[in-house]
mmCIF file of C-alpha atoms in Angstrom:
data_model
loop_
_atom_site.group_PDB
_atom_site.id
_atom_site.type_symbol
_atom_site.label_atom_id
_atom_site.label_comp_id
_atom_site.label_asym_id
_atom_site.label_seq_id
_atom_site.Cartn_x
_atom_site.Cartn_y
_atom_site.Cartn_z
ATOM 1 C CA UNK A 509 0.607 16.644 -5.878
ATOM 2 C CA UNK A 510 -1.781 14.542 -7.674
ATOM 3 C CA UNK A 511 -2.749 11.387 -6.429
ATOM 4 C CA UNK A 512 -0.954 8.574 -6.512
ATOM 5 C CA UNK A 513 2.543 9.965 -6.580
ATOM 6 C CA UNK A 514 4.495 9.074 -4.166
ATOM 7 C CA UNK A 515 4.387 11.229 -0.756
ATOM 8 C CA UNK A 516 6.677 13.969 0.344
ATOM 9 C CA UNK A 517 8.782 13.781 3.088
ATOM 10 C CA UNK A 518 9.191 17.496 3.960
ATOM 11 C CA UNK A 519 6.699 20.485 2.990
ATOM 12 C CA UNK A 520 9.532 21.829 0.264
ATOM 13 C CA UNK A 521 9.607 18.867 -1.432
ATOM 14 C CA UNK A 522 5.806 18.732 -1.588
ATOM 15 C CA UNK A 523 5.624 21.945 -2.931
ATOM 16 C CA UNK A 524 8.276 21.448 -5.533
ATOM 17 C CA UNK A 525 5.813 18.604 -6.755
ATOM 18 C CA UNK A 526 3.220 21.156 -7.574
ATOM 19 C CA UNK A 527 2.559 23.363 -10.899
ATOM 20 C CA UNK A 528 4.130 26.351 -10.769
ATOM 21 C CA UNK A 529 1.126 29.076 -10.045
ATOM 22 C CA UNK A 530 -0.238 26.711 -7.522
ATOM 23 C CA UNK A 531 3.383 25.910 -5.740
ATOM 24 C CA UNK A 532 4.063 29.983 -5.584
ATOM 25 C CA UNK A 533 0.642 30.396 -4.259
ATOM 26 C CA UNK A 534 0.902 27.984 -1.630
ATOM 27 C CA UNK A 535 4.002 29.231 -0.865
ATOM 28 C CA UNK A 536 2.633 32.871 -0.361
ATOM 29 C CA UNK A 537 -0.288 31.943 2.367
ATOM 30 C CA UNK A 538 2.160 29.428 3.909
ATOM 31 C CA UNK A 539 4.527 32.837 4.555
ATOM 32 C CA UNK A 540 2.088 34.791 5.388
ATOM 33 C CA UNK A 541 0.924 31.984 8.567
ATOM 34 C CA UNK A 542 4.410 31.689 9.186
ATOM 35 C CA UNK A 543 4.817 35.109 10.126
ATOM 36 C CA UNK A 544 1.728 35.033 11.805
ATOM 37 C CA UNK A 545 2.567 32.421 14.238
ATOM 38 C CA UNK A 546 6.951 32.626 14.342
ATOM 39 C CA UNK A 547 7.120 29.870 16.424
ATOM 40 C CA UNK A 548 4.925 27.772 13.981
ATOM 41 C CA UNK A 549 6.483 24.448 12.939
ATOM 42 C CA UNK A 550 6.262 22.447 9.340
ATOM 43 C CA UNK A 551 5.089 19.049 8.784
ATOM 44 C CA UNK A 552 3.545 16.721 6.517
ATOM 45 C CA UNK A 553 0.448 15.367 7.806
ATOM 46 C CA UNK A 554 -1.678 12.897 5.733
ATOM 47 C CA UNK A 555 0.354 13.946 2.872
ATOM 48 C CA UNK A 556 0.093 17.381 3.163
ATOM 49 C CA UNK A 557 1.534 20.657 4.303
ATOM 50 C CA UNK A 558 0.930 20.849 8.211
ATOM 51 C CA UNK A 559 1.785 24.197 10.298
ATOM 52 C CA UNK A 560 1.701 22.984 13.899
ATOM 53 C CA UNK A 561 1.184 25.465 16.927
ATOM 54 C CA UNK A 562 2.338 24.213 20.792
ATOM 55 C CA UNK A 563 3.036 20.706 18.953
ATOM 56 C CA UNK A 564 -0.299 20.718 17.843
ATOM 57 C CA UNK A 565 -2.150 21.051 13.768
ATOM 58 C CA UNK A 566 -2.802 24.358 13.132
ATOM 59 C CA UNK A 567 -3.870 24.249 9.238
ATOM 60 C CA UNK A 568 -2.910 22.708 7.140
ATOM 61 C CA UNK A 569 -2.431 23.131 3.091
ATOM 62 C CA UNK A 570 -3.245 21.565 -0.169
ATOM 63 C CA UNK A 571 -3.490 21.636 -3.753
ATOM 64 C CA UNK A 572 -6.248 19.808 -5.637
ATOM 65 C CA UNK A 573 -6.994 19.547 -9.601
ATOM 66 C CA UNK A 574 -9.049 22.768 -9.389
ATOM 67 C CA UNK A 575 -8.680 24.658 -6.203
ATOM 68 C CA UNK A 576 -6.100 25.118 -3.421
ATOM 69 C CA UNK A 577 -7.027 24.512 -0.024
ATOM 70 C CA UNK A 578 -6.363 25.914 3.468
ATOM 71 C CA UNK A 579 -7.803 23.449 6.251
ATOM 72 C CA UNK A 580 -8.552 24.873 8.811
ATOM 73 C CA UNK A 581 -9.169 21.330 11.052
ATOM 74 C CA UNK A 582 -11.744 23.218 13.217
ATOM 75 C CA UNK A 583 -15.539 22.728 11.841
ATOM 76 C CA UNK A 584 -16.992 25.497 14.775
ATOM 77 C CA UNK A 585 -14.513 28.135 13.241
ATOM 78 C CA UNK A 586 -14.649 27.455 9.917
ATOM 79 C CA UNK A 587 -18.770 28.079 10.286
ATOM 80 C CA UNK A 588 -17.764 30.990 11.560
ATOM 81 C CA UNK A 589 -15.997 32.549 9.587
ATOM 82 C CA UNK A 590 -17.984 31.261 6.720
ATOM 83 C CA UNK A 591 -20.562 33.385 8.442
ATOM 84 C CA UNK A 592 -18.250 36.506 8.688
ATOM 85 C CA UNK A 593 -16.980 36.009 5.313
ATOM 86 C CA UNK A 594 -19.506 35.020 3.064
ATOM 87 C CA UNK A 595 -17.022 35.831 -0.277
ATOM 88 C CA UNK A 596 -14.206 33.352 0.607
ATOM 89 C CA UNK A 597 -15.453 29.536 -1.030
ATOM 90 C CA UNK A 598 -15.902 27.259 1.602
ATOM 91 C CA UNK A 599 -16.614 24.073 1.863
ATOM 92 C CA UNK A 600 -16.650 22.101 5.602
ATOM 93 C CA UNK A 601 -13.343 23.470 7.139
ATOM 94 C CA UNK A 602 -11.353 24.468 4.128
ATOM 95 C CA UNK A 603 -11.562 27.252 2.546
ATOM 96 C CA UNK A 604 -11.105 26.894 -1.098
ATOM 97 C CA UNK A 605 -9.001 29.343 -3.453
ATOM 98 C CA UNK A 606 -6.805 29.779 -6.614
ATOM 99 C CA UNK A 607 -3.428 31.288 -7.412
ATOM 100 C CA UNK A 608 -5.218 34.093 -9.112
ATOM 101 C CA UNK A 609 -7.353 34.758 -5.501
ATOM 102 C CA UNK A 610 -5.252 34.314 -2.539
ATOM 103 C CA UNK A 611 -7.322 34.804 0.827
ATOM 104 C CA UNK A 612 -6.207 38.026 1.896
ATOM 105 C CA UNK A 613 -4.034 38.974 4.981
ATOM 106 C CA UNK A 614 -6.744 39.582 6.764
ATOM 107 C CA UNK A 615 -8.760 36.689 6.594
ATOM 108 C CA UNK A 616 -5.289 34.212 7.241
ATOM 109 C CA UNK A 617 -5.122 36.577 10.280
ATOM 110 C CA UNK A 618 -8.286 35.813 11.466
ATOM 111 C CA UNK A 619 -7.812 32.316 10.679
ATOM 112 C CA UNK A 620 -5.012 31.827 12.784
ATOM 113 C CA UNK A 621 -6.263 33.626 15.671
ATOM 114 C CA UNK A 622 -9.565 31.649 15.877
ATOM 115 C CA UNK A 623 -6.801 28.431 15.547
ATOM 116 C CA UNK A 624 -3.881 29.604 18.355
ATOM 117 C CA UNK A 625 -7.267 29.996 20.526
ATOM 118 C CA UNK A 626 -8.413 27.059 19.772
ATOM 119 C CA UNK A 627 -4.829 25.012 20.710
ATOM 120 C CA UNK A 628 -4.292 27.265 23.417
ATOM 121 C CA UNK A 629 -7.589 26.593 25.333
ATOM 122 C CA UNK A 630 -7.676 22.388 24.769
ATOM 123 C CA UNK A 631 -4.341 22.852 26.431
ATOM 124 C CA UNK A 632 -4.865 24.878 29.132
ATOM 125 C CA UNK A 633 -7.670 22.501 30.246
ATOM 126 C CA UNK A 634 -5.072 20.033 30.176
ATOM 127 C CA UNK A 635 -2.916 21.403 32.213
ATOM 128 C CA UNK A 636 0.138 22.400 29.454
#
């Protein structure tokens, strides 16, 4: 969605906003997490594509002028897995791709793993 349209209200709509190539490719690794974690919900969070875990961010998605994005909103993981997979673009937490180069299976597996961790732990030190 390029910036300064107005914000979608539901994670369809955003993606219905998008080019083609990039809407069907954000559509593919958002399936892909989805079956990964069934019990996964969708919001939009700071204008984008959230998948929540426990009520709780898991990743999130985006599209930008020249790269798609998966966030991963967890700086220790995404350094390592940066340092696991040194192929995949990264940048901070987000790893960077194109419709032409989805991140594989593998690497959205690993992803969410490292993530329903990650959720899992901050809550059981809370108690949940």
């Amino acid at each position: 969605m390029a910036r300064g349209d107005a914000p979608a209200t539901s994670v369809e709509e955003y993606l219905d906003a998008l080019p083609p190539d990039d809407a069907r490719a954000l559509r593919a690794v958002r399936d892909v997490l989805v079956a990964l974690v069934p019990d996964a919900g969708e919001v939009i969070s700071y204008q984008v594509p959230c998948l929540t875990y426990r009520g709780r961010s898991l990743v999130s998605l985006s599209q930008s002028r020249h790269h798609l994005s998966l966030h991963l909103q967890s700086p220790p993981l995404a350094r390592a897995l940066a340092a696991e997979l040194p192929d995949e673009r990264w940048s901070g937490a987000t790893l960077h791709f194109t419709p032409d180069a989805l991140p594989s299976r593998a690497t959205l597996e690993r992803v969410v793993r490292g993530r329903v961790a990650e959720v899992d732990a901050r809550l059981a030190a809370r108690g949940r």
